[in-house]
XYZ file of C-alpha atoms in Angstrom:
768
model
C 9.869 24.567 32.561
C 12.166 23.401 29.748
C 10.988 23.978 26.182
C 10.939 20.213 25.540
C 8.628 19.680 28.522
C 6.394 22.516 27.312
C 6.233 20.928 23.857
C 5.338 17.523 25.256
C 2.561 18.921 27.426
C 1.286 21.088 24.595
C 1.131 18.207 22.123
C -0.656 16.092 24.749
C -3.192 18.868 25.384
C -3.773 19.236 21.646
C -4.367 15.485 21.292
C -6.922 15.633 24.112
C -8.806 18.613 22.635
C -12.378 17.765 21.543
C -12.074 19.451 18.136
C -9.744 21.459 15.922
C -10.847 24.905 17.127
C -10.322 23.884 20.743
C -6.872 22.511 19.831
C -5.915 25.776 18.119
C -7.055 27.746 21.155
C -4.875 25.572 23.411
C -1.907 26.195 21.135
C -2.126 29.993 20.996
C -2.633 30.337 24.738
C 0.217 27.952 25.596
C 2.633 29.527 23.113
C 1.893 33.034 24.359
C 2.648 31.941 27.915
C 5.733 29.901 26.966
C 7.384 32.729 25.003
C 6.230 35.405 27.439
C 4.859 37.463 24.572
C 1.621 39.394 24.150
C 0.037 37.843 21.064
C -0.100 34.397 19.479
C -2.325 33.726 16.467
C -2.921 30.982 13.926
C -3.961 31.654 10.349
C -5.101 28.675 8.261
C -5.191 28.580 4.474
C -8.668 28.181 3.014
C -8.090 26.305 -0.242
C -11.363 27.375 -1.828
C -10.879 31.128 -1.346
C -7.042 30.872 -1.316
C -6.920 33.176 1.721
C -5.368 32.909 5.173
C -8.154 33.035 7.762
C -7.522 34.010 11.389
C -8.711 30.885 13.235
C -7.355 31.395 16.772
C -5.718 34.169 18.773
C -4.777 35.255 22.255
C -3.970 38.958 22.307
C -5.820 40.219 19.222
C -9.510 41.065 19.053
C -11.341 37.729 19.633
C -14.224 38.913 17.403
C -11.853 38.848 14.449
C -11.538 35.040 14.615
C -13.183 33.510 11.551
C -14.017 36.949 10.155
C -10.632 38.348 9.133
C -8.491 37.018 6.322
C -5.501 37.870 4.158
C -4.952 37.077 0.499
C -2.503 34.326 -0.386
C 0.329 36.814 -1.031
C -0.936 39.561 1.245
C 0.861 40.922 4.290
C 3.598 39.326 6.350
C 1.492 36.218 6.859
C 1.282 35.764 3.097
C 5.027 36.331 2.803
C 5.753 33.566 5.324
C 3.579 31.224 3.274
C 5.155 32.244 -0.010
C 8.707 31.827 1.234
C 7.839 28.676 3.204
C 10.223 29.843 5.940
C 10.077 31.820 9.156
C 10.229 35.639 9.241
C 11.503 37.412 12.364
C 11.099 41.243 12.516
C 11.582 43.685 15.383
C 9.766 46.482 13.514
C 7.075 44.821 11.444
C 5.294 48.039 10.494
C 8.339 49.282 8.566
C 8.407 46.184 6.317
C 7.065 46.873 2.795
C 4.778 43.806 3.000
C 3.181 44.832 6.321
C -0.601 44.933 5.984
C -2.621 46.434 8.808
C -5.931 44.771 9.707
C -7.923 47.270 11.807
C -10.417 44.590 12.913
C -7.684 42.759 14.844
C -6.304 45.698 16.836
C -2.760 44.668 15.975
C -1.502 48.217 15.370
C 0.079 48.303 18.840
C 2.363 45.339 18.134
C 5.755 45.941 16.532
C 7.667 42.673 16.826
C 6.629 39.803 14.530
C 7.695 36.160 14.265
C 5.842 33.988 11.780
C 6.423 30.294 11.041
C 4.719 28.275 8.260
C 2.647 25.226 9.208
C 3.504 22.649 6.543
C 2.626 19.058 5.737
C 4.036 17.105 2.800
C 5.493 20.234 1.220
C 2.185 22.108 1.344
C 1.587 25.236 3.415
C -1.475 24.755 5.617
C -1.223 27.956 7.638
C 0.999 30.332 9.587
C 1.733 30.510 13.337
C 2.456 34.067 14.499
C 3.667 35.679 17.745
C 3.761 39.471 18.256
C 4.802 41.973 20.926
C 4.466 45.731 21.499
C 8.113 46.267 22.424
C 10.517 46.201 19.525
C 12.176 42.864 20.038
C 13.880 40.365 17.798
C 12.850 36.929 19.000
C 15.812 34.716 19.854
C 17.060 31.567 18.147
C 15.660 29.312 20.868
C 12.220 30.917 20.389
C 12.459 30.450 16.623
C 13.424 26.806 17.142
C 10.527 26.315 19.555
C 7.963 27.629 17.058
C 9.436 25.643 14.154
C 9.336 22.447 16.227
C 5.807 23.134 17.402
C 4.680 23.886 13.857
C 6.004 20.521 12.686
C 4.256 18.778 15.584
C 0.832 20.326 14.951
C 0.940 20.128 11.154
C -0.432 16.575 11.289
C -3.431 17.732 13.345
C -4.225 20.451 10.824
C -3.695 18.102 7.846
C -6.034 15.551 9.394
C -8.699 18.222 9.934
C -8.350 19.261 6.307
C -8.732 15.639 5.180
C -11.944 15.404 7.192
C -13.264 18.513 5.445
C -13.156 20.663 8.566
C -11.142 23.391 6.812
C -13.354 23.754 3.774
C -14.623 27.217 2.936
C -13.395 28.781 6.170
C -14.101 32.349 5.099
C -17.133 31.906 2.863
C -20.772 31.228 3.779
C -21.437 27.627 4.771
C -23.302 25.235 2.547
C -23.191 24.633 -1.170
C -21.616 21.845 -3.130
C -19.221 19.517 -1.291
C -15.607 20.350 -2.017
C -13.488 17.899 -4.070
C -10.790 16.191 -2.035
C -7.849 13.936 -2.864
C -6.504 11.191 -0.611
C -3.347 9.160 -1.093
C -2.664 5.562 -0.114
C -0.910 2.465 -1.451
C -2.074 0.510 -4.489
C -3.308 -2.966 -3.613
C -4.677 -3.875 -7.061
C -4.320 -1.612 -10.106
C -7.143 -0.106 -12.120
C -9.611 2.782 -12.247
C -13.210 2.989 -11.076
C -15.921 5.618 -10.758
C -18.818 4.989 -8.429
C -20.539 5.740 -5.159
C -19.217 4.819 -1.758
C -20.800 2.043 0.260
C -19.345 2.194 3.758
C -18.899 -1.221 5.357
C -19.419 -1.232 9.100
C -18.997 -4.213 11.430
C -22.196 -6.331 11.495
C -22.664 -5.845 15.250
C -21.217 -3.697 18.027
C -19.632 -5.966 20.629
C -18.496 -3.053 22.789
C -22.064 -1.992 23.536
C -23.125 -5.395 24.948
C -23.524 -5.356 28.769
C -23.212 -8.244 31.198
C -26.598 -9.578 32.287
C -27.511 -12.388 34.683
C -29.670 -14.991 32.975
C -32.452 -16.919 34.667
C -32.678 -19.404 31.810
C -29.198 -20.669 30.869
C -30.703 -23.449 28.742
C -32.437 -20.896 26.506
C -29.240 -18.851 26.201
C -27.311 -21.984 25.248
C -29.899 -22.817 22.611
C -29.690 -19.308 21.140
C -25.896 -19.434 21.092
C -25.823 -22.853 19.396
C -28.251 -21.582 16.736
C -26.026 -18.548 16.161
C -22.991 -20.828 15.966
C -24.639 -23.013 13.333
C -25.677 -19.937 11.393
C -22.163 -18.494 11.272
C -20.642 -21.867 10.356
C -23.106 -22.088 7.459
C -22.205 -18.529 6.430
C -18.511 -19.344 6.266
C -19.112 -22.576 4.342
C -21.327 -20.717 1.876
C -18.617 -18.125 1.328
C -16.122 -20.907 0.686
C -18.470 -22.502 -1.847
C -19.189 -19.154 -3.496
C -15.474 -18.569 -4.144
C -14.709 -22.142 -5.272
C -14.619 -21.174 -8.963
C -12.736 -17.901 -8.416
C -10.029 -18.908 -5.941
C -7.913 -22.008 -5.569
C -8.135 -24.077 -2.352
C -4.940 -22.594 -0.961
C -6.360 -19.130 -1.581
C -9.499 -19.993 0.392
C -7.565 -21.254 3.412
C -8.901 -18.374 5.555
C -12.331 -19.999 5.668
C -10.770 -23.158 7.080
C -9.147 -21.021 9.774
C -12.534 -19.497 10.667
C -14.210 -22.889 10.921
C -11.380 -24.138 13.130
C -11.954 -21.234 15.503
C -15.651 -22.141 15.578
C -14.909 -25.722 16.532
C -16.716 -26.857 19.693
C -13.416 -27.047 21.568
C -12.273 -23.546 20.620
C -14.070 -20.204 21.148
C -17.556 -21.716 21.599
C -16.365 -23.767 24.594
C -15.295 -20.602 26.432
C -18.602 -18.859 25.703
C -20.623 -21.867 26.854
C -18.621 -22.014 30.080
C -19.559 -18.395 30.859
C -23.216 -19.015 30.052
C -23.178 -21.886 32.552
C -21.644 -19.432 35.041
C -24.747 -17.228 34.723
C -24.037 -14.640 31.998
C -26.467 -14.301 29.085
C -25.192 -15.415 25.667
C -24.378 -11.964 24.269
C -22.499 -10.914 27.401
C -20.622 -14.223 27.546
C -19.589 -13.808 23.902
C -18.441 -10.225 24.441
C -16.365 -11.108 27.491
C -14.620 -13.980 25.673
C -13.845 -11.833 22.636
C -12.678 -8.945 24.861
C -10.366 -11.220 26.795
C -8.777 -12.585 23.632
C -8.399 -9.126 22.101
C -6.721 -7.714 25.224
C -4.338 -10.642 25.482
C -3.380 -10.413 21.813
C -2.888 -6.647 21.944
C -0.684 -6.897 25.023
C 1.554 -9.493 23.369
C 2.172 -7.259 20.331
C 2.811 -10.316 18.188
C 2.157 -10.172 14.396
C 0.641 -13.653 14.357
C -1.703 -12.830 17.209
C -2.609 -9.485 15.653
C -3.697 -11.373 12.546
C -5.731 -13.801 14.600
C -7.113 -10.866 16.605
C -8.795 -9.487 13.481
C -10.258 -12.929 12.748
C -11.567 -13.302 16.305
C -13.152 -9.829 16.141
C -14.816 -10.638 12.823
C -16.210 -13.936 14.096
C -17.401 -12.310 17.328
C -19.356 -9.706 15.379
C -20.901 -12.340 13.140
C -21.991 -14.416 16.127
C -23.414 -11.356 17.864
C -25.322 -10.386 14.727
C -27.027 -13.785 14.759
C -27.727 -13.591 18.487
C -29.327 -10.189 17.977
C -31.184 -11.574 14.975
C -29.424 -8.948 12.912
C -27.940 -10.996 10.158
C -26.332 -8.836 7.496
C -29.059 -6.441 6.323
C -30.122 -6.418 2.699
C -28.049 -3.393 1.799
C -28.350 -1.906 -1.619
C -25.210 -2.438 -3.681
C -25.858 -0.601 -6.935
C -23.620 -1.055 -9.937
C -20.210 0.549 -9.495
C -20.276 0.413 -5.700
C -16.990 1.389 -4.069
C -16.474 -0.462 -0.793
C -15.112 1.814 1.929
C -14.039 0.772 5.411
C -11.484 1.180 8.111
C -10.506 -2.416 7.421
C -12.367 -4.839 5.144
C -11.724 -8.513 5.780
C -11.509 -11.090 3.008
C -14.628 -12.809 4.328
C -16.554 -9.533 4.224
C -15.358 -8.822 0.691
C -16.388 -12.140 -0.807
C -19.753 -11.883 0.967
C -20.561 -8.890 -1.259
C -22.245 -9.027 -4.678
C -18.880 -8.947 -6.445
C -20.396 -8.195 -9.842
C -21.407 -4.766 -8.491
C -18.142 -3.920 -6.714
C -16.083 -1.443 -8.746
C -13.291 -0.745 -6.252
C -12.142 -1.054 -2.633
C -10.627 1.612 -0.381
C -9.494 1.035 3.224
C -7.858 3.182 5.897
C -5.531 0.412 7.021
C -3.876 -2.535 5.316
C -0.876 -3.160 3.094
C -0.288 -3.973 -0.556
C 0.399 -7.632 0.324
C -2.490 -8.153 2.744
C -4.707 -11.182 2.214
C -7.617 -8.989 1.128
C -5.437 -7.135 -1.411
C -4.174 -10.431 -2.827
C -7.742 -11.678 -3.314
C -8.780 -8.299 -4.798
C -5.990 -8.633 -7.370
C -7.154 -12.150 -8.223
C -10.693 -10.808 -8.706
C -9.503 -7.811 -10.736
C -10.973 -5.180 -8.380
C -8.998 -1.875 -8.201
C -7.910 -1.386 -4.588
C -6.182 1.364 -2.621
C -5.213 0.611 1.001
C -3.569 2.571 3.791
C -5.580 5.766 3.138
C -5.107 6.784 6.749
C -6.849 10.171 6.550
C -9.994 8.848 4.860
C -13.114 10.231 6.646
C -15.003 6.930 6.497
C -17.942 8.107 8.599
C -18.788 10.907 6.155
C -18.581 9.031 2.868
C -21.710 6.889 2.505
C -23.108 7.424 -1.018
C -20.414 9.989 -1.840
C -19.347 10.017 -5.458
C -15.756 8.825 -5.790
C -13.014 8.059 -8.274
C -10.432 5.422 -7.386
C -7.210 5.669 -9.393
C -5.182 2.693 -8.206
C -2.521 3.348 -10.840
C -1.524 6.484 -8.942
C -2.791 5.307 -5.504
C -5.253 8.203 -5.378
C -8.847 8.470 -4.186
C -10.992 11.432 -5.236
C -14.053 12.276 -3.125
C -16.750 14.554 -4.611
C -14.769 14.905 -7.862
C -15.459 17.881 -10.090
C -17.452 17.516 -13.286
C -14.292 17.985 -15.336
C -12.476 15.253 -13.402
C -15.386 12.805 -13.788
C -15.506 13.510 -17.505
C -11.783 12.946 -17.834
C -11.802 9.630 -15.990
C -14.852 8.393 -17.913
C -12.912 8.999 -21.091
C -9.902 7.153 -19.654
C -12.048 4.146 -18.672
C -13.650 4.088 -22.125
C -10.243 4.271 -23.792
C -8.889 1.517 -21.525
C -11.715 -0.791 -22.572
C -11.080 -0.013 -26.222
C -7.366 -0.509 -25.678
C -7.848 -3.906 -24.036
C -10.121 -4.980 -26.882
C -7.568 -3.765 -29.423
C -4.732 -5.636 -27.739
C -6.388 -9.008 -28.359
C -4.754 -9.037 -31.792
C -1.351 -9.358 -30.079
C -2.131 -12.503 -28.071
C -0.422 -14.974 -30.392
C 2.236 -12.723 -31.890
C 5.892 -12.886 -30.813
C 7.479 -9.931 -29.022
C 9.656 -9.070 -31.999
C 10.743 -5.552 -32.987
C 10.294 -4.246 -36.546
C 14.040 -4.766 -37.117
C 13.914 -8.413 -36.026
C 15.023 -8.438 -32.366
C 13.186 -11.104 -30.371
C 12.339 -10.683 -26.683
C 10.973 -13.345 -24.317
C 7.991 -12.266 -22.235
C 7.177 -14.179 -19.052
C 4.280 -13.822 -16.649
C 4.768 -13.424 -12.894
C 2.384 -15.578 -10.880
C 1.282 -16.236 -7.324
C -2.390 -17.107 -7.602
C -3.912 -19.522 -10.102
C -5.854 -16.602 -11.575
C -2.484 -15.233 -12.748
C -1.767 -18.510 -14.528
C -5.015 -18.479 -16.502
C -4.579 -14.872 -17.602
C -0.914 -15.418 -18.454
C -1.675 -18.367 -20.707
C -4.509 -16.487 -22.409
C -2.165 -13.597 -23.205
C 0.643 -15.616 -24.678
C 3.199 -15.764 -21.866
C 6.207 -17.900 -22.797
C 6.615 -19.248 -19.288
C 6.751 -17.955 -15.726
C 9.459 -15.427 -14.939
C 8.718 -15.387 -11.224
C 6.433 -17.619 -9.207
C 6.009 -16.051 -5.784
C 6.009 -19.191 -3.681
C 5.342 -17.238 -0.475
C 1.714 -16.564 -1.420
C 0.439 -20.086 -0.562
C 2.325 -19.681 2.737
C 0.697 -16.289 3.379
C -2.805 -17.644 2.820
C -2.521 -20.317 5.519
C -2.347 -20.390 9.285
C 0.595 -22.846 9.241
C 3.428 -23.966 6.987
C 2.022 -26.050 4.110
C 3.216 -29.647 4.098
C 5.548 -31.048 1.453
C 2.662 -32.775 -0.291
C 0.500 -29.648 -0.229
C 3.369 -27.683 -1.726
C 3.995 -30.341 -4.363
C 0.360 -30.140 -5.527
C 0.474 -26.343 -5.748
C 3.769 -26.306 -7.646
C 2.636 -29.075 -9.998
C -0.320 -26.942 -11.080
C 2.002 -24.086 -11.978
C 4.545 -26.271 -13.766
C 2.027 -28.329 -15.739
C 0.059 -25.233 -16.780
C 3.076 -23.919 -18.706
C 4.972 -27.078 -19.700
C 7.195 -27.309 -21.669
C 7.898 -23.590 -21.132
C 10.133 -22.759 -18.143
C 8.640 -21.893 -14.764
C 10.990 -19.995 -12.465
C 10.039 -20.586 -8.847
C 11.452 -18.280 -6.213
C 12.299 -19.932 -2.932
C 10.319 -18.676 0.045
C 10.774 -14.911 0.245
C 9.374 -13.660 3.552
C 10.386 -10.939 5.956
C 10.418 -7.226 5.279
C 6.815 -6.374 4.373
C 5.848 -10.049 3.860
C 5.419 -11.621 7.268
C 3.705 -14.936 7.765
C 1.078 -14.666 10.521
C 2.293 -17.896 12.115
C 6.005 -17.076 11.779
C 6.316 -13.584 13.266
C 9.468 -11.566 12.734
C 9.647 -8.593 15.073
C 12.427 -6.242 13.997
C 13.141 -2.535 14.261
C 14.191 -2.336 10.620
C 12.699 -5.352 8.803
C 13.723 -4.164 5.316
C 17.363 -4.582 6.333
C 16.808 -7.545 8.583
C 16.097 -11.252 8.575
C 14.425 -11.924 5.239
C 14.579 -13.974 2.055
C 17.459 -16.432 1.765
C 18.709 -15.400 5.219
C 15.663 -17.008 6.829
C 15.562 -20.198 4.788
C 19.278 -20.887 5.179
C 18.870 -20.418 8.926
C 15.974 -22.900 8.728
C 17.186 -25.620 6.342
C 14.208 -27.770 7.345
C 11.911 -25.205 5.682
C 14.254 -24.837 2.690
C 14.543 -28.595 2.143
C 10.817 -29.283 2.332
C 10.162 -26.615 -0.278
C 13.017 -27.732 -2.514
C 11.931 -31.377 -2.354
C 8.332 -30.393 -3.146
C 9.479 -28.429 -6.200
C 11.656 -31.289 -7.454
C 8.853 -33.815 -7.034
C 6.377 -31.495 -8.762
C 8.704 -31.223 -11.786
C 9.066 -34.983 -12.339
C 8.179 -35.740 -15.954
C 7.916 -32.057 -16.843
C 11.503 -30.882 -16.345
C 10.634 -27.213 -16.793
C 11.539 -26.079 -13.272
C 14.013 -23.266 -12.622
C 14.799 -22.193 -9.060
C 15.492 -18.642 -7.963
C 17.198 -17.574 -4.732
C 15.939 -14.289 -3.240
C 17.840 -11.561 -1.384
C 21.299 -12.866 -2.260
C 24.109 -10.692 -0.912
C 27.161 -12.991 -0.945
C 28.824 -15.934 -2.683
C 28.583 -17.977 0.508
C 24.761 -17.925 0.415
C 24.748 -19.334 -3.117
C 27.210 -22.086 -2.267
C 25.186 -23.125 0.773
C 21.967 -23.196 -1.268
C 23.671 -25.257 -4.015
C 24.737 -27.797 -1.415
C 21.156 -28.130 -0.154
C 19.831 -28.413 -3.718
C 22.178 -31.304 -4.529
C 21.171 -32.999 -1.302
C 17.486 -32.604 -2.148
C 18.035 -34.019 -5.647
C 19.762 -37.066 -4.164
C 16.979 -37.635 -1.618
C 14.139 -37.310 -4.145
C 15.893 -39.632 -6.631
C 16.226 -42.273 -3.955
C 12.625 -41.903 -2.749
C 10.913 -41.673 -6.151
C 13.214 -44.150 -7.944
C 13.598 -41.787 -10.906
C 16.433 -39.755 -12.338
C 16.009 -36.130 -11.359
C 17.263 -33.496 -13.747
C 18.926 -30.859 -11.592
C 17.051 -27.612 -12.319
C 18.800 -24.433 -13.353
C 19.609 -22.269 -10.351
C 19.453 -18.484 -10.510
C 19.795 -15.553 -8.149
C 17.860 -12.361 -7.671
C 19.769 -9.101 -7.813
C 17.968 -6.954 -5.268
C 20.560 -5.450 -2.941
C 23.525 -3.161 -3.703
C 26.150 -5.699 -2.554
C 24.950 -8.195 -5.173
C 24.979 -5.432 -7.768
C 28.620 -4.573 -7.070
C 29.695 -8.240 -6.995
C 27.502 -9.326 -9.906
C 30.281 -10.932 -11.984
C 31.418 -13.115 -9.061
C 27.874 -14.192 -8.291
C 26.758 -14.762 -11.886
C 29.783 -16.960 -12.646
C 28.618 -19.691 -10.219
C 24.893 -19.847 -11.168
C 22.924 -20.582 -14.340
C 21.053 -17.312 -14.730
C 20.414 -13.931 -13.140
C 17.081 -12.219 -12.482
C 16.807 -8.623 -11.329
C 14.106 -7.895 -8.744
C 13.456 -4.328 -9.870
C 11.052 -3.409 -7.072
C 13.447 -4.150 -4.214
C 16.569 -3.071 -6.080
C 15.009 0.338 -6.760
C 13.866 0.566 -3.150
C 17.315 -0.192 -1.760
C 19.197 1.999 -4.237
C 16.980 4.996 -3.484
C 16.418 4.225 0.232
C 12.673 4.577 -0.315
C 9.913 2.374 1.105
C 7.337 2.385 -1.675
C 4.621 1.259 0.754
C 5.173 4.432 2.801
C 2.861 7.083 1.374
C 5.071 9.847 2.793
C 7.985 8.985 0.526
C 6.358 6.853 -2.177
C 6.581 9.713 -4.669
C 10.403 9.485 -4.453
C 10.293 5.899 -5.731
C 10.884 5.982 -9.497
C 12.424 3.418 -11.848
C 13.491 6.300 -14.089
C 16.067 7.469 -11.552
C 19.480 7.712 -13.280
C 21.097 5.548 -10.582
C 18.561 2.779 -11.198
C 18.973 2.798 -14.978
C 22.773 2.894 -14.832
C 22.821 0.082 -12.267
C 20.662 -2.104 -14.488
C 22.899 -1.531 -17.484
C 25.878 -2.541 -15.328
C 24.165 -5.793 -14.297
C 23.488 -6.800 -17.917
C 27.002 -5.960 -19.083
C 28.722 -7.843 -16.243
C 26.457 -10.927 -16.364
C 26.793 -11.252 -20.139
C 30.566 -10.940 -19.745
C 30.542 -14.300 -17.958
C 28.034 -15.806 -20.396
C 24.941 -15.810 -18.182
C 21.433 -14.763 -19.327
C 19.748 -11.917 -17.454
C 16.040 -11.415 -16.909
C 14.107 -8.850 -14.929
C 10.854 -9.109 -13.033
C 8.868 -6.446 -11.243
C 6.983 -3.350 -12.218
C 9.732 -2.040 -14.530
C 9.427 -5.053 -16.832
C 5.678 -4.521 -17.161
C 5.832 -0.779 -17.751
C 5.826 -0.123 -21.518
C 8.129 2.879 -21.087
C 10.845 1.177 -19.054
C 10.435 -2.083 -21.010
C 11.884 -0.313 -24.061
C 14.946 0.782 -22.086
C 15.390 -2.711 -20.630
C 15.299 -4.248 -24.102
C 17.888 -1.712 -25.266
C 20.121 -2.558 -22.299
C 20.237 -6.180 -23.431
C 17.955 -7.982 -20.965
C 17.124 -11.441 -22.318
C 13.633 -11.673 -20.815
C 10.998 -9.560 -19.114
C 8.685 -10.955 -16.404
C 5.496 -9.066 -15.602
C 1.909 -9.321 -14.404
C -0.543 -10.811 -16.882
C -2.344 -7.486 -17.238
C 0.748 -5.927 -18.870
C 1.739 -8.680 -21.300
C -0.203 -7.422 -24.302
C 0.730 -3.780 -23.711
C 4.437 -4.563 -23.602
C 4.202 -6.882 -26.603
C 2.545 -4.152 -28.668
C 5.200 -1.589 -27.703
C 8.093 -3.902 -28.509
C 6.558 -4.791 -31.872
C 6.251 -1.086 -32.666
C 9.680 0.378 -31.837
C 12.836 -0.823 -33.616
C 15.727 -1.922 -31.408
C 17.966 0.690 -33.041
C 15.575 3.471 -31.969
C 15.399 2.038 -28.458
C 19.187 2.006 -28.178
C 19.428 5.609 -29.360
C 16.873 6.595 -26.722
C 18.763 4.643 -24.027
C 22.030 6.380 -24.862
C 20.315 9.739 -24.567
C 18.638 9.062 -21.205
C 21.752 7.526 -19.629
C 23.398 10.913 -20.043
C 20.581 12.699 -18.161
C 20.748 13.353 -14.400
C 17.042 13.949 -13.706
C 14.401 11.201 -13.373
C 11.485 13.432 -14.399
C 13.294 14.541 -17.564
C 14.158 10.928 -18.417
C 10.562 9.840 -18.016
C 9.349 12.712 -20.189
C 11.866 11.814 -22.909
C 10.723 8.184 -22.981
C 7.057 9.048 -23.007
C 7.415 11.711 -25.687
C 9.141 9.115 -27.861
C 6.242 6.725 -27.324
C 3.751 9.492 -27.959
C 5.330 9.992 -31.399
C 4.613 6.307 -32.083
C 0.973 6.690 -31.014
C 1.493 4.604 -27.869
C 0.695 7.150 -25.150
C -2.343 5.273 -23.806
C -0.131 2.277 -23.038
C 2.200 4.349 -20.899
C 0.237 6.559 -18.508
C -3.467 5.743 -18.806
C -4.524 8.400 -16.294
C -2.523 11.299 -17.735
C -2.569 12.583 -21.292
C -0.228 14.993 -23.036
C -1.639 18.444 -23.579
C -0.429 20.485 -26.543
C 2.347 17.959 -27.171
C 3.726 18.303 -23.655
C 3.998 15.481 -21.140
C 2.497 16.233 -17.695
C 4.810 15.844 -14.732
């Protein structure tokens, strides 16, 4: 059998194993047979004792499994782990690091090949094969073990995340071990509390089919359940009326539409008439929809699939007379779930919810958007989270660093309590900066804008002295609906934004979808969406969508004249010229319809892709202003998807290429007399904001939560100092060193807490 076939079968057998120990046993037996050798063993690293424990073997003494271990740097196994590379020896006993373990009976084996089992740069264990005859294992055998090690590392990492590798060599019991999980930040902040695991309200899968002798009674029960769920949804909508705008509560309208008599209920009633009891009829309808949606593999249908599942569970709960139990939600509850829907979230006592953590989801999911509007720290996409074992577990959620700590140590709890206390004091202290200009001690004035999407952003931005809107994310009202909003609906939404800040400018970005921002009703199925059909490419291909949005913006600005329009994902001059043509057409149409003179708004472009960066002078010369989208530009320059937890740590705005590119944009745009702003996380980070000011950016656009922090920093550091710092860092070739230099400078000014709230300098040194 070919090695590739052996690997495939082995990985399949491992996936089908009932538990980790069984999987390890499958591996050692299969490897021994595949390499025609006498011994195969797996040693796993016990983090608590810092020792490699023999966890599976075929060829050594089976009684040694779980009872024999080696120190972290002990023996050949320890050497493999230390070097993080394979070791191949034909006479292992002659090696100075050879360590004989009499309990294993390995003294008869001379040849040794050990390969580290690694996941995300961490050694999890060592895979070893041995043989009596002195033999140097061949290159194909080395390659086989390296490939297998990479394949099984995920299985071992998952077991460690579930706590199955805790204290392998020590007596069982005792205090639960602290664990760290990584995900993607959905809404920033820090919280300490106890986990409350959210399970579905009812288990549809367990409902059997059952012939009913009284269809009329089943129909009555179903109609009562239907009324109950409709009332639930309406109550949720009412509950959130003061917290979310109508467009942000559109999901509830979707739910009620699904519960219309001619939608899902009609199918259930038909099956009750056919003889099935209400619960079975409901389950069969939901099952049928779920299977159809899954088979189609369509993003829109996947979104609706989750809604159908949620409604099915709610209906079943009423049928079973199991409406949501009166669960205890103490103060500082941390909601945990595989996936928490928006409806489930807002059904909670929000005043007691400290944070949210989910296994699935994305930073721009509907739930994450609502969590941001409510100010609840959220981490999503924590795929290895052992949800079933977390109820009432003490946790720390650090959404600044996208980390979740389970069973944190006393020292860690103490540290984060201090951070939370200092954050509250900091926020209170920043109030003094609300009405002050962002002006440096040596008289340089910066313009600070707020970035908005939800109306909650508008209120907070105005409270904190924003001088306008640097970026209005117009896609958010589109994302919160199950259809394209009409021109009039868009006009009303845009008017609220424009009037809230008049006469200050409001920069509205044209619809920016695609990539990681799909609309559920406008699916885009691509192999590489980040480099695909997105932003201006979509709207220029669909001028009917572009024109409706442009007309709505122009109508919303009548009498206010503070609208600026921003084109996303620009990569060529042609795209700008085509958009300008459509803008002039829209102005002409609206003037004729409204019988008013329309002031043509300023038109700007976003610099997000490398082609626009290189051609910046050509592009800037034909528009009114330039705005850098720092999040996407950094992502494209570094080829890093910041929503991918595997590579998210490589995403850094302090990368020399990013900083030098930004300086180039400012220099080239100013050379043709065009103002340059920047929006994204860099503008709102106090550390990078200093560098951006020194580069010559005319404005910074950021989330409302960062306005006061950035204003305080800019009012503290003179422009001359900032320029000296910029000149120094532009000569550095290492992102970590650059970040340390910036933060040490801020630490000298007493501004450390504004920079990295979850990490403090120790002994004058900045932590990595």
